[in-house]
Coordinates of C-alpha atoms in Angstrom, one line a residue:
X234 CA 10.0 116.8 69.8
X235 CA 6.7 116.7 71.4
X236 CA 4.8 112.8 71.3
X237 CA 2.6 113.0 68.7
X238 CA -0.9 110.7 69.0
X239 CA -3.9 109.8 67.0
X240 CA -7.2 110.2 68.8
X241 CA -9.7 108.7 66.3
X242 CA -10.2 108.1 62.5
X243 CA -13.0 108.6 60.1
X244 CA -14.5 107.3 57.0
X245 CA -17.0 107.1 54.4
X246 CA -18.1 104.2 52.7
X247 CA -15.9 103.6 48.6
X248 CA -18.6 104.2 46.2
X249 CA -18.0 103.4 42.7
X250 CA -16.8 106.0 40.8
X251 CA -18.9 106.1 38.0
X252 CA -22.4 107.8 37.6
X253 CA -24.8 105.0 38.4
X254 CA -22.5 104.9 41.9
X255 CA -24.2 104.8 45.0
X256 CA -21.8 108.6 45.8
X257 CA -22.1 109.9 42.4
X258 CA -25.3 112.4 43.8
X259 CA -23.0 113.6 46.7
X260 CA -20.8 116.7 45.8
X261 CA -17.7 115.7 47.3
X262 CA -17.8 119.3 49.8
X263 CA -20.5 117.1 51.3
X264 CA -18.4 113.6 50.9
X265 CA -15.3 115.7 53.0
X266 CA -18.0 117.9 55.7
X267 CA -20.0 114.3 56.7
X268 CA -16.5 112.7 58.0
X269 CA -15.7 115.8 59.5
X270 CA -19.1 116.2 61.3
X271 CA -19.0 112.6 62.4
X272 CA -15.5 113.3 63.9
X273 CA -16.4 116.0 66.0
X274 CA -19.6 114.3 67.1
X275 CA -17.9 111.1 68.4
X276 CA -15.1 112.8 70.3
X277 CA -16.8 116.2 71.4
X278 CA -14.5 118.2 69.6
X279 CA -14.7 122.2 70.5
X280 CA -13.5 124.0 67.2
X281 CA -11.5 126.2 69.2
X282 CA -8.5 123.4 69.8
X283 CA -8.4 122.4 66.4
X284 CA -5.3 124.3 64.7
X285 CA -5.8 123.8 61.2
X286 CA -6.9 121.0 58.7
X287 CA -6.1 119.4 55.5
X288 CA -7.6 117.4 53.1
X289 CA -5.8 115.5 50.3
X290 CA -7.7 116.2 46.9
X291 CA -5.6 115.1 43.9
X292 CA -8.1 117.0 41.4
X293 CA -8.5 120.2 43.5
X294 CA -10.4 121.6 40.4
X295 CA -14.2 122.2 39.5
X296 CA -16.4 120.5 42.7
X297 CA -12.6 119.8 44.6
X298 CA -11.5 123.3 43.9
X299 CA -11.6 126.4 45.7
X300 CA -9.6 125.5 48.9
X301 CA -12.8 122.6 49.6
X302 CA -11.2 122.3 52.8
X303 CA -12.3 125.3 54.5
X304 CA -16.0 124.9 53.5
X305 CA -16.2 121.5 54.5
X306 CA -15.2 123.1 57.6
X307 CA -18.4 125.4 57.9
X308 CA -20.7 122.7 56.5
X309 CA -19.6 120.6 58.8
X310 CA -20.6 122.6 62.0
X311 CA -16.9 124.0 63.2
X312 CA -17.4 127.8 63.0
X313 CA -16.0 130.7 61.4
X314 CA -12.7 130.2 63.3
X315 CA -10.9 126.3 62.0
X316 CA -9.0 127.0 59.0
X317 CA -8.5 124.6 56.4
X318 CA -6.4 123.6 53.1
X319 CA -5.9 121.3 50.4
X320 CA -3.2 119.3 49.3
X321 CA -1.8 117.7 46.4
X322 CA 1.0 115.1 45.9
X323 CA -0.8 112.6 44.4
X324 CA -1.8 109.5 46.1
X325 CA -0.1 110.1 48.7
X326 CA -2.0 113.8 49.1
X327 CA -4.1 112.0 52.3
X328 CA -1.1 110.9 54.0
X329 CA 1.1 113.9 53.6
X330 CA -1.9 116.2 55.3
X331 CA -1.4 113.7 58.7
X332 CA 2.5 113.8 57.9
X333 CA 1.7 117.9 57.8
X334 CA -0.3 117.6 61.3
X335 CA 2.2 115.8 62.9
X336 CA 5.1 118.3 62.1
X337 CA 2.7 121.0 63.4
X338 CA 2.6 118.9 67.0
X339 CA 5.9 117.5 67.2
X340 CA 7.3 121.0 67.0
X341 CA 4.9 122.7 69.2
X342 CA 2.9 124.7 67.1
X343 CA -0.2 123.1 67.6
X344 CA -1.9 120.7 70.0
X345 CA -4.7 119.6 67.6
X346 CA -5.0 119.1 63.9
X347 CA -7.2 117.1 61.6
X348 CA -5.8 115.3 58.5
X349 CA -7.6 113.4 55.8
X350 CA -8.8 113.4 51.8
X351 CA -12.0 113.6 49.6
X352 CA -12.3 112.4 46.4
X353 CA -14.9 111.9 43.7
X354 CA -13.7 110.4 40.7
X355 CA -17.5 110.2 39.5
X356 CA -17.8 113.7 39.4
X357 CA -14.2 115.1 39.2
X358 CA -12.3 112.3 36.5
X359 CA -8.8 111.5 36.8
X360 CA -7.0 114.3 34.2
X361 CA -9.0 117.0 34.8
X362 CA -6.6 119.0 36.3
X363 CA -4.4 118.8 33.5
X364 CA -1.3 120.4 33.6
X365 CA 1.9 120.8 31.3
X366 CA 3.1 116.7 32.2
X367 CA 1.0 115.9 29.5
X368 CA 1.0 118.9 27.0
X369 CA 4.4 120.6 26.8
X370 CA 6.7 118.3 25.4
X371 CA 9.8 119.9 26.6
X372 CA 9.1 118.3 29.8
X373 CA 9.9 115.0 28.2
X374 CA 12.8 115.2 26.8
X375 CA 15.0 114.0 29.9
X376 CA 12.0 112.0 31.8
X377 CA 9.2 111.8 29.5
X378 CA 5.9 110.9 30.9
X379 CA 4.0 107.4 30.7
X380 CA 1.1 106.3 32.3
X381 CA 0.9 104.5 35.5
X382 CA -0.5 101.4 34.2
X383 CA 2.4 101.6 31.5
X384 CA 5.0 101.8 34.7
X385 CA 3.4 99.1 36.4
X386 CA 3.7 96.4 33.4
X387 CA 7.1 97.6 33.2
X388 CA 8.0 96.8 36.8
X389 CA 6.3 93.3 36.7
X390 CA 8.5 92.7 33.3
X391 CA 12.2 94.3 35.3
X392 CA 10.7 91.7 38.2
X393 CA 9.6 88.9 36.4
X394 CA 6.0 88.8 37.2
X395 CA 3.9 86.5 35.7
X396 CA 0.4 87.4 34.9
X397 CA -0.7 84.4 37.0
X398 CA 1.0 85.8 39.7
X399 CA -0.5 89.5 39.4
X400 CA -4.0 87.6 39.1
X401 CA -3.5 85.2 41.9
X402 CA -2.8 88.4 44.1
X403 CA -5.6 90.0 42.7
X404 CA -8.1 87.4 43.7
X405 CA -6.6 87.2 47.1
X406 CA -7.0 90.9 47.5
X407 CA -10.8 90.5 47.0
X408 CA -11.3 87.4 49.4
X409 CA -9.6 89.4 52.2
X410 CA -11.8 92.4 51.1
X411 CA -15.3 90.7 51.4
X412 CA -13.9 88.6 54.8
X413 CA -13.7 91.7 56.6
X414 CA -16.4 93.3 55.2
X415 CA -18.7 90.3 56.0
X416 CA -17.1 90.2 59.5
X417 CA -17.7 93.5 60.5
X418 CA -13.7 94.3 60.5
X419 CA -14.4 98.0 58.9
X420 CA -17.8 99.0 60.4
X421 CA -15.8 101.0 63.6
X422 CA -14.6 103.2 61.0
X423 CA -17.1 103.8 59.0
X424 CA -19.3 106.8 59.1
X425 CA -22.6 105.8 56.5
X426 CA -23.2 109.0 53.9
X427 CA -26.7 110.2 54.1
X428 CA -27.7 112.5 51.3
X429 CA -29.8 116.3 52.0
X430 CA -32.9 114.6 53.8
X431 CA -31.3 112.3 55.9
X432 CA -31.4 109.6 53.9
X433 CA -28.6 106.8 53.9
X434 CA -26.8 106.5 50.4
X435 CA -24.4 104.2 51.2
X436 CA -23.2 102.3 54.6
X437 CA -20.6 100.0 53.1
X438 CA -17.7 99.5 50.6
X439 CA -19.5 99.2 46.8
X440 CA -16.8 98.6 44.3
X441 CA -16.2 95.0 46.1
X442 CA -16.6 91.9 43.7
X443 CA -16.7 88.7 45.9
X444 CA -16.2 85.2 44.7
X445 CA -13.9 86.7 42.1
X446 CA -12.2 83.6 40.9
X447 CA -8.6 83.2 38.8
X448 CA -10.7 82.1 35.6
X449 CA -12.5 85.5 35.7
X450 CA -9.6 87.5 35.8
X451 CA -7.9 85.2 33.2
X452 CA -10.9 86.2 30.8
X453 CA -10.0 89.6 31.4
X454 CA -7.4 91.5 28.6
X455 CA -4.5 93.7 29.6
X456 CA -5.5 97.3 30.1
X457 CA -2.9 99.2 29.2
X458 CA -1.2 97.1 26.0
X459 CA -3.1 99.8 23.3
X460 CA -1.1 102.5 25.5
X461 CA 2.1 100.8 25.2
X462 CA 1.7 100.3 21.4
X463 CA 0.2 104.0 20.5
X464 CA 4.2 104.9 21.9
X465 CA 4.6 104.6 25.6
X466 CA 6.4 101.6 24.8
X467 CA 8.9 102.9 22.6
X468 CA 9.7 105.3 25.2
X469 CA 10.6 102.8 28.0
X470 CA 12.4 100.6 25.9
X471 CA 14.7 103.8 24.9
X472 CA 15.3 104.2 28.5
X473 CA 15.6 100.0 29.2
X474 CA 17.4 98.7 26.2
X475 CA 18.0 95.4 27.5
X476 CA 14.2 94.5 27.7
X477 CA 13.0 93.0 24.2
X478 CA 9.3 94.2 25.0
X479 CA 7.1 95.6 27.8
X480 CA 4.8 92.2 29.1
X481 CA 1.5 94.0 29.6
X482 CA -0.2 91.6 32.2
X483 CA -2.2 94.2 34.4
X484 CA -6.2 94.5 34.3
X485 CA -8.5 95.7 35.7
X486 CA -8.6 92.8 37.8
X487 CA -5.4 93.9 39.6
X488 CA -5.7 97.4 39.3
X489 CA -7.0 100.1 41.7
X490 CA -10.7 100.3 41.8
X491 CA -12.2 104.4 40.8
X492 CA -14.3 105.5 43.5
X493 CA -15.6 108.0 45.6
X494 CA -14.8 108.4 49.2
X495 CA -13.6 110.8 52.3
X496 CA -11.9 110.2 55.5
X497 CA -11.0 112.3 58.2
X498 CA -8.2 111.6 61.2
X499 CA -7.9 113.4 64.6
X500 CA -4.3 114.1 65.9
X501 CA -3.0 115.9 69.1
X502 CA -0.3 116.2 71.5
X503 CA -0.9 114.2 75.4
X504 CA -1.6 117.9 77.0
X505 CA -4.5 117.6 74.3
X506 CA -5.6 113.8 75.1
X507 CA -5.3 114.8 79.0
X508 CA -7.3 118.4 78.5
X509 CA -10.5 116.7 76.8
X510 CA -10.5 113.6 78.5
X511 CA -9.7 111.6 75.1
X512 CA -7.6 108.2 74.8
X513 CA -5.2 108.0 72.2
X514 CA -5.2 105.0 70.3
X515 CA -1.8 105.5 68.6
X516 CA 1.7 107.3 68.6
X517 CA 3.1 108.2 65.4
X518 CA 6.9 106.7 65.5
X519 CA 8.2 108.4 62.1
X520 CA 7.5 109.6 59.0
X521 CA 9.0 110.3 55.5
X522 CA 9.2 111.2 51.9
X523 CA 11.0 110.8 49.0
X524 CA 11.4 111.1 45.2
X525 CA 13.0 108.4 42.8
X526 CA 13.4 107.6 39.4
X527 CA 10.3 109.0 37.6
X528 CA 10.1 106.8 34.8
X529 CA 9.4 104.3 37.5
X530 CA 6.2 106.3 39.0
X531 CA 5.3 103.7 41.5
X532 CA 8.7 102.7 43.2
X533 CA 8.9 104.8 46.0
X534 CA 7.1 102.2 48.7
X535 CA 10.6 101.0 48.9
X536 CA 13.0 103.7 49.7
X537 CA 11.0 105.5 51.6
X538 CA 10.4 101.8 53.7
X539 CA 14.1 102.4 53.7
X540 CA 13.9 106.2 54.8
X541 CA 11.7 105.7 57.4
X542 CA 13.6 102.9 59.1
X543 CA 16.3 104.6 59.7
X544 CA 14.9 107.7 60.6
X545 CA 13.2 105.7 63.8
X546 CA 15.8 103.3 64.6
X547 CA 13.4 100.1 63.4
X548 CA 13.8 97.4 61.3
X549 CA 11.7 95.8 58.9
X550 CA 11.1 92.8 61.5
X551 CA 10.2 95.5 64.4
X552 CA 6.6 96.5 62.0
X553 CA 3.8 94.0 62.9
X554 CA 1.5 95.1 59.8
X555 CA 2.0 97.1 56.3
X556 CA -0.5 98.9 54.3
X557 CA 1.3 99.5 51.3
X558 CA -0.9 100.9 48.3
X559 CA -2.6 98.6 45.4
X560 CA -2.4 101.0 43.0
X561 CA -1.4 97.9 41.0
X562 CA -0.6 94.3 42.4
X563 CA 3.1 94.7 41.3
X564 CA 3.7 97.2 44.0
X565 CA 3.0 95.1 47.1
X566 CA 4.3 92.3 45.1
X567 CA 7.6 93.8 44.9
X568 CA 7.6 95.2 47.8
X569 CA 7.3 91.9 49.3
X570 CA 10.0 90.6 47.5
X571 CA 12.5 93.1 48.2
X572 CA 12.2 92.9 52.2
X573 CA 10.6 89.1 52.3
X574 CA 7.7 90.0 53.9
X575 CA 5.2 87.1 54.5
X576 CA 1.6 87.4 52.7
X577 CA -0.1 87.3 56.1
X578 CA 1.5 90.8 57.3
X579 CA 0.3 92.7 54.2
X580 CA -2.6 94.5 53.4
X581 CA -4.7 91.6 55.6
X582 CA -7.9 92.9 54.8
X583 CA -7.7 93.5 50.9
X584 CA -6.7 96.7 49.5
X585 CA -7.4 99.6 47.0
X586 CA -8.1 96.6 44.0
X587 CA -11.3 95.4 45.7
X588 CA -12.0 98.4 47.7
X589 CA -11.1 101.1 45.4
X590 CA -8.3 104.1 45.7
X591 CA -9.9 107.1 46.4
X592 CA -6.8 109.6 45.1
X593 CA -6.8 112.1 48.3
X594 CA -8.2 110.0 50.8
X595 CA -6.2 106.9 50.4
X596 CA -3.6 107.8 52.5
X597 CA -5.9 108.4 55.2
X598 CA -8.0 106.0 55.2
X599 CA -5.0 103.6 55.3
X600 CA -4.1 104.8 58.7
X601 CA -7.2 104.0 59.8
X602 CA -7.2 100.2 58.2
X603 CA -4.2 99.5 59.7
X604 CA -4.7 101.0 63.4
X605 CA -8.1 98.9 63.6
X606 CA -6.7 96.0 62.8
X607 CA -4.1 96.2 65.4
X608 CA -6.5 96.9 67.6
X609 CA -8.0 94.0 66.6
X610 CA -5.3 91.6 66.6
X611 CA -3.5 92.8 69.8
X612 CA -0.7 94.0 68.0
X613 CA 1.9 96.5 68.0
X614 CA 3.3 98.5 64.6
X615 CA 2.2 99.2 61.4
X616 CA 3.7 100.9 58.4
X617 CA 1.9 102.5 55.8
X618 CA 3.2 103.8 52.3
X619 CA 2.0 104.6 49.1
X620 CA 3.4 105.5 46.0
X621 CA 3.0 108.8 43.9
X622 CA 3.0 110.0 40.2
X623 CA 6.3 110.6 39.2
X624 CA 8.3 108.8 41.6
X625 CA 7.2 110.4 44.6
X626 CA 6.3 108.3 48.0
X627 CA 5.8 109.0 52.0
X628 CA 5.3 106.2 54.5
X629 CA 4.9 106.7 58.6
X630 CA 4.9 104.0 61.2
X631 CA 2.2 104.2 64.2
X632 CA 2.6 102.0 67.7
X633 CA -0.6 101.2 69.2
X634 CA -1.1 102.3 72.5

């Protein structure tokens, strides 16, 4: 297989998702073309090397439909000849389109891609694709659907998660956020989102909420109980007979924030770094997917840790830093706990509860969170992983270079 690097990374600012958020007047075809244009800007990119590009869009409908990709693309300045695509897997959608690139380079087919995301949950709301999961009840009848938040307070019950806990890592999630932020740990990365006459919308994260304390989050009550008792409930404990009840203990205090944001990553082969003169800043080492039990929607961070070991000959001592999702605090938490991993080497500068969770983009942007702060540190590996609806998961290591 050929090396495969990563030249540079891309991203927008998290706006709130909501419609007095800062994004909420930026279609997201202009969210997707403005970390696009900013990539091809800062490393002289000619169009003509780049052999195709995805975006992650987990509700490619309305604004996000149409293959957004590929006018992006044109917006952003690459000519009639880049072609482009969206993908879906869920949260993981941004890091399967750089998993996609780097099968493209590693088996010679390409020598430069782009991967990334876009997503504006202001203007395209979570469910609007719909789909049969949640209409046709046949579906159900051997792995019946519940919601995320549902999974998550069961996992914390299976695990024995405390509230306190899930709170405790919720706070520290936003400390970490706003240290970075007020240190200047993200602003390499970040590419400010102007709106049609030039104007700067937004130049940094929005969803953050510093000073966040234990006693606010303790005022806070569990999101997702009145799911559990209008019958989401009664369908775990059918599959889980040995729990007396589902502990709902999740908020929105230690859930992932809704927002709106972009990011865009720049991958080649060496005869690509060497032709344009470009450095790369990373090699990815591996990469890997799986599916588990569904009922279980966010377990996969763990076998596909497990997957993706193996498949490069690492071990869980070898990775210097993990980026592994906050969809909900449980799933760091447990993924902690199953390999032992001290606090200090996970998600170091907050994650998707203070900074939001883009759907598509997270992946991405990830990458990019994780490379700076090796960078910064002087360090080696990290491994990032996120978990998908329906048991689905992908992780991939990177080595700095």
């Amino acid at each position: 297989m050929n090396e495969v690097f990563i030249f540079d990374h891309v991203r927008t600012p998290r706006g709130k998702g909501r419609p007095d958020g800062a994004l909420h007047t930026i279609a997201p075809v202009h969210l997707a073309a403005s970390v696009l244009r900013a990539l091809k800007a800062r490393n002289h990119i000619d169009p003509e090397d780049i052999e195709d590009v995805g975006l992650g869009v987990v509700m490619p409908v309305g604004e996000q439909g149409a293959d957004i990709t590929r006018f992006a693309l044109l917006q952003a300045g690459y000519g009639e000849n880049v072609a482009g695509y969206q993908l879906n897997r869920f949260c993981t959608s941004g890091l399967d389109t750089v998993k996609m690139g780097f099968g493209l380079i590693a088996s010679g087919q390409a020598d430069a891609v782009i991967g990334g995301g876009v997503e504006s949950m202001s203007r395209v709301p979570i469910g609007s694709d719909g789909g049969a999961t949640y209409t046709d009840p046949t579906l159900g009848r051997d792995y019946p659907y519940i919601p995320n938040g549902v999974c998550a307070d069961l996992m914390a019950t299976l695990d024995g998660f405390t509230r306190e806990e899930l709170d405790t890592y919720g706070v520290e999630s936003q400390r970490r956020a706003a240290l970075a932020q007020s240190s200047g740990w993200f602003e390499r990365s970040l590419v400010p989102v102007q709106d049609a006459f030039g104007n700067v919308v937004l130049s940094r994260d929005e969803a953050l909420r510093p000073g966040t304390t234990l006693s606010d989050l303790a005022k806070l009550k569990p999101t997702f109980a009145s799911a559990g008792e209008a019958g989401f409930d009664a369908i775990v404990l059918r599959r889980y007979p040995h729990l007396e009840a589902v502990q709902h203990v999740h908020t929105g205090g230690t859930s992932s924030g809704i927002v709106d944001g972009a990011c865009a990553v720049l991958l080649g082969s060496r005869a690509h770094g060497l032709r344009r003169g470009l450095q790369p800043r990373a090699r990815i080492v591996a990469c890997a997917t799986c599916a588990s039990e569904p009922l279980l929607s966010l377990g996969g961070p763990i076998p596909v840790t497990d997957k993706v070991l193996a498949r490069s000959g690492l071990k869980i001592d070898d990775i210097d830093l993990f980026e592994v999702n906050e969809a909900f605090a449980v799933v760091p938490m447990r993924y902690m706990q199953n390999y032992g991993i001290e606090r200090d080497r996970i998600n170091v500068n907050g994650g998707a509860i203070a900074l939001g969770h883009p759907l598509g983009a997270t992946g991405a942007i990830l990458i990019g969170t994780a490379l700076d702060e090796l960078e910064r540190r002087g360090l080696s590996r990290a491994l990032v992983t996120l978990c998908a609806a329906a048991g689905q998961a992908t992780a991939l290591i990177i080595e700095r270079i």
